[in-house]
XYZ file of C-alpha atoms in Angstrom:
245
model
C 0.957 -10.203 -19.344
C 3.267 -9.256 -21.752
C 0.350 -8.023 -24.210
C -1.364 -5.780 -21.304
C 2.273 -4.248 -20.970
C 3.230 -3.978 -24.389
C -0.459 -2.142 -25.107
C -0.614 -0.356 -22.077
C -4.084 -2.045 -21.123
C -3.504 -2.839 -17.475
C -6.112 -1.331 -15.618
C -5.974 0.369 -11.997
C -8.726 0.058 -9.475
C -8.691 2.117 -6.098
C -9.834 0.899 -2.802
C -10.534 3.809 0.194
C -8.104 3.483 3.493
C -10.068 5.138 5.916
C -9.299 6.944 9.117
C -10.630 5.759 12.476
C -9.299 8.617 14.073
C -11.524 11.103 12.321
C -8.908 12.271 9.774
C -10.132 13.421 6.321
C -7.294 12.664 4.312
C -8.098 11.132 0.852
C -5.922 8.210 0.330
C -6.332 4.798 -1.586
C -4.540 1.480 -2.471
C -3.863 0.962 -5.865
C -4.776 -2.464 -7.243
C -4.453 -3.842 -10.700
C -6.734 -5.824 -13.227
C -5.612 -7.722 -16.238
C -8.091 -7.485 -18.864
C -8.983 -10.772 -20.566
C -10.234 -11.151 -23.992
C -13.156 -13.161 -23.107
C -14.013 -10.015 -21.214
C -13.925 -8.640 -17.472
C -10.724 -8.665 -15.774
C -8.525 -10.820 -13.673
C -7.487 -9.561 -10.191
C -3.759 -9.103 -9.369
C -4.033 -12.195 -6.386
C -3.931 -14.480 -10.051
C -1.954 -13.147 -12.383
C 0.878 -11.332 -9.976
C 2.332 -14.820 -8.953
C 2.731 -15.603 -12.836
C 4.376 -12.296 -13.096
C 6.910 -13.240 -10.235
C 7.616 -16.516 -11.709
C 8.412 -15.364 -14.977
C 10.265 -12.239 -14.320
C 7.485 -9.577 -15.738
C 6.886 -8.095 -12.225
C 9.447 -5.303 -12.576
C 7.750 -4.177 -15.774
C 4.416 -4.484 -13.985
C 6.175 -2.518 -11.045
C 7.296 0.338 -13.326
C 4.033 0.883 -14.972
C 1.564 0.767 -12.028
C 3.897 3.801 -10.239
C 3.997 5.480 -13.066
C 0.546 5.529 -13.542
C -0.174 6.534 -9.432
C 2.835 9.306 -10.010
C 0.400 10.822 -12.799
C -2.886 10.787 -10.981
C -1.081 12.201 -7.813
C 0.469 14.840 -10.361
C -2.653 15.697 -11.855
C -4.603 15.875 -8.668
C -1.993 18.392 -7.257
C -2.413 20.534 -10.294
C -5.867 20.510 -9.786
C -5.646 21.688 -6.149
C -7.472 18.294 -4.813
C -4.412 16.311 -3.460
C -4.699 12.695 -2.422
C -2.572 10.080 -1.579
C -2.054 7.065 -2.795
C -0.241 3.630 -1.834
C 1.396 1.496 -4.116
C 2.459 -2.164 -3.896
C 5.935 -2.890 -5.323
C 7.672 -5.968 -5.749
C 10.872 -7.774 -4.068
C 13.061 -7.658 -7.173
C 12.154 -3.945 -7.521
C 13.187 -3.182 -3.629
C 16.641 -4.968 -4.413
C 17.242 -1.965 -6.880
C 18.536 0.813 -5.471
C 18.739 2.644 -9.002
C 15.405 2.101 -9.245
C 14.596 3.940 -6.113
C 17.163 6.787 -7.386
C 14.929 7.018 -10.653
C 11.790 7.620 -8.755
C 13.512 10.354 -6.575
C 14.459 12.172 -9.772
C 10.854 11.409 -11.648
C 9.321 13.130 -8.304
C 11.702 15.820 -8.523
C 10.963 16.229 -12.441
C 7.102 16.234 -11.979
C 7.585 18.851 -8.882
C 5.419 15.944 -7.049
C 4.353 16.546 -3.236
C 6.346 13.007 -2.452
C 4.296 13.040 0.963
C 1.308 11.989 -1.141
C 2.909 8.546 -2.375
C 3.046 5.783 -0.373
C 5.470 2.587 -1.574
C 4.452 -0.523 0.133
C 6.402 -3.451 0.500
C 5.596 -6.863 1.942
C 7.655 -8.078 5.058
C 8.400 -11.407 3.387
C 10.248 -9.758 0.544
C 12.202 -7.564 2.911
C 13.382 -10.751 5.125
C 15.470 -12.032 2.791
C 17.485 -8.925 1.611
C 17.320 -5.986 4.507
C 20.714 -4.686 3.467
C 18.736 -3.685 0.000
C 15.698 -2.900 1.521
C 17.617 -0.236 4.012
C 19.447 1.388 1.266
C 15.995 1.930 -1.328
C 14.156 2.915 1.928
C 16.413 5.895 2.524
C 16.667 6.748 -0.904
C 12.780 6.977 -0.776
C 12.549 8.394 2.283
C 14.962 11.288 1.955
C 12.729 11.932 -1.278
C 9.967 12.398 1.075
C 7.872 9.559 0.235
C 6.080 7.310 2.836
C 6.997 3.864 3.265
C 4.423 1.207 4.341
C 5.650 -2.410 5.169
C 2.747 -4.930 4.339
C 1.889 -8.333 5.772
C 3.192 -7.220 9.133
C 2.266 -10.735 11.542
C 3.684 -9.211 14.653
C 6.696 -11.534 14.579
C 9.588 -10.661 16.902
C 11.376 -10.686 13.523
C 9.024 -8.181 12.203
C 9.483 -6.224 14.980
C 13.549 -6.022 14.541
C 13.356 -5.027 11.174
C 11.419 -2.266 12.085
C 14.493 -1.427 14.248
C 16.760 -1.231 11.058
C 14.115 0.397 8.210
C 12.852 3.666 7.884
C 8.958 2.886 7.975
C 5.847 5.220 8.334
C 2.931 2.807 8.004
C 2.377 -0.668 8.837
C -0.256 -2.650 7.032
C -1.111 -5.954 9.163
C -1.421 -9.323 7.444
C -5.101 -10.245 6.887
C -4.918 -13.166 9.942
C -5.223 -10.108 12.036
C -8.461 -9.140 10.385
C -10.813 -11.736 11.442
C -13.539 -10.936 14.052
C -12.790 -13.982 16.387
C -10.509 -12.861 18.945
C -6.997 -14.116 18.656
C -3.359 -13.957 20.186
C -0.382 -14.068 17.417
C 3.156 -14.202 18.246
C 2.357 -13.129 21.946
C -0.032 -10.404 20.944
C -3.378 -9.567 20.811
C -4.599 -6.947 18.513
C -4.978 -4.031 20.549
C -1.232 -4.969 22.178
C 0.061 -5.134 18.670
C -1.328 -1.722 17.785
C 0.073 -0.124 20.988
C 3.614 -1.507 20.331
C 3.312 0.074 16.697
C 2.184 3.439 17.796
C 5.245 3.362 20.477
C 7.429 2.530 17.653
C 6.099 5.546 15.915
C 4.107 3.682 13.077
C 0.590 4.440 11.789
C -1.268 0.973 11.488
C -3.799 0.061 8.623
C -5.777 -2.826 9.188
C -6.774 -4.450 5.534
C -9.358 -6.880 4.418
C -12.520 -5.712 6.588
C -15.438 -7.337 4.906
C -18.352 -6.956 7.551
C -19.421 -4.430 10.104
C -18.593 -6.917 13.366
C -14.729 -6.861 11.906
C -14.740 -3.147 11.642
C -16.394 -2.566 15.037
C -13.666 -4.968 16.673
C -11.076 -2.431 15.250
C -12.524 1.007 17.260
C -11.286 -0.541 20.641
C -8.111 -1.792 19.086
C -6.386 1.816 18.445
C -5.733 1.299 14.861
C -5.451 4.231 12.558
C -6.863 2.888 9.338
C -9.110 0.150 7.843
C -9.119 -1.013 4.367
C -11.318 -3.676 2.750
C -15.036 -4.415 0.834
C -16.674 -3.370 3.874
C -15.482 -0.007 3.240
C -16.184 -0.059 -0.237
C -15.021 -2.365 -2.721
C -12.505 -1.469 -5.506
C -13.591 1.001 -8.264
C -12.072 2.378 -11.102
C -12.914 5.888 -10.042
C -11.559 7.993 -6.929
C -14.908 9.024 -5.796
C -15.088 7.907 -2.081
C -16.473 10.418 0.065
C -14.074 10.542 3.063
C -15.886 13.527 4.775
C -19.094 11.597 5.013
C -17.718 8.246 6.016
C -19.650 7.040 8.960
C -16.399 5.899 10.254
């Protein structure tokens, strides 16, 4: 990880986030890969926990956000705008100064901040609500969209929404199963309806097959993401207008 950061050799791949409501907005989740000396690359799920334990995660956060902002800026200058969602860690969440630096970078680049979606996971927020509230306010004031990921539908999760500026909610992966389920007193449709009542747009991730995708038509969810839509790709080439969704 140190070598990849020093040599600027981390890799970004992109997975489309597709509307179920007929919106053709071009938007992707930015995912990371760590190149291996033996060839190939390691997915983020394998090396991010190591980076978190070793204290390297804030360096990764800074790197990936810088890459995403460069892509959004380039596409804006080409008059081909797109939106990128970028996951950031708990340690970065607790750093208000970093949120201020992001705001200043947006101003310097003259970037349309609405094309940036910065995503934090629910478990990272629970233990640092005050810091999250401050950072979210700085980012939202700059026009950045805030996404709350790993949302489980618990009463604690909904209480957090009362205190934080959040634009998008990405459900935890257990909601992506094609088996009917009830969690924390909700079924999927009920959960989505409650989030819509709270003014949030809902993303359902980890959609791996047609049956899971079909369930979501009646759930009211706004967006889906997963390998069924498209596997992560190094190129930004998904055709949102021709998508069957």
